[in-house]
Amino acid sequence: MREIILAPSLLSANFAHLGRDSDRMEKAGAKILHFDVMDGAFVPNISFGIPVLKSLNKYTDMPMDVHLMIEEPHRYIDQFADAGADYITIHIEAESDIEGTLKKIAERGCIPAISVKPGTPAEDAFKYLPLVKMVLVMSVEPGFGGQSFMPIALDKITAFRKEADRLGLDIDIEVDGGIGIETGKQVIDAGANILVAGSALFNADDPAAVINELKNYGKSK
Ligand code: DX5
Ligand code: ZN
């Protein structure tokens, strides 16, 4: 069983205190920070982007997991890599040159990843698996934090894990949206090993308790 890693989604942080809030998550046991970039076109919301990533990357040692919810992300790979992205995830629904963009991400020394929205079948992304190190399965419609988990993600996680195993590929499966203790356990059972959580961690009185429960659940498997 893979180690379970929690990635707090900064979308649920207080943007006036991003440094303080990322410290709080690091102390609670988070291993990477999830950074949701939205352009108001691919999704109906606008969040933060390159200058904010640059500042935060200088401030914290935690790896930055950049989730690009933007149209034609190939236009910005260099800028996000320069700003300190460690993982760069693109949506297959948003990019016209998926292969070229994934290769570019890898050439820039970042970890290439693809994501699929709840309505996109896993099979649509299978052909890109040899080019990625991570798949991000969306368990809500991208755009906003605090939504309810969509169980349709569970079969998709299992399908990706099965296909990666069949191809002999070492791929992390990340899941994003509506993750708390109960849904977190379900996605671990389905085969996910990186769990993004926004509201469940930032709104918790004791985020370490949430992180520990999910990590220990993974170890017990
Ligand atoms: C949604 C974002 C998520 C979101 C998760 O578009 O990609 O990362 O912030 O927030 P919660 O955990 O509150 O659903
Ligand atoms: Zn995200």
XYZ file of N, CA, C and O in Angstrom, residues 30-31 50 62 108 194 196:
28
model
N 0.795 17.989 6.866
C 0.599 17.981 5.412
C 1.960 17.908 4.728
O 2.947 18.441 5.244
N 2.003 17.240 3.581
C 3.291 17.050 2.909
C 3.458 17.928 1.682
O 4.564 18.240 1.264
N 0.405 33.310 -10.854
C 1.866 33.197 -10.844
C 2.558 34.023 -9.740
O 3.387 33.486 -9.005
N 7.584 23.478 1.444
C 6.689 22.402 0.989
C 6.556 22.413 -0.534
O 6.464 23.489 -1.140
N 10.788 20.906 -18.057
C 11.052 22.000 -17.111
C 11.359 21.481 -15.706
O 11.475 22.264 -14.761
N -3.008 10.332 -2.891
C -2.814 11.742 -2.520
C -4.202 12.373 -2.402
O -4.994 12.338 -3.354
N -6.462 15.653 -1.696
C -6.577 17.114 -1.573
C -7.747 17.381 -0.638
O -8.804 16.769 -0.774
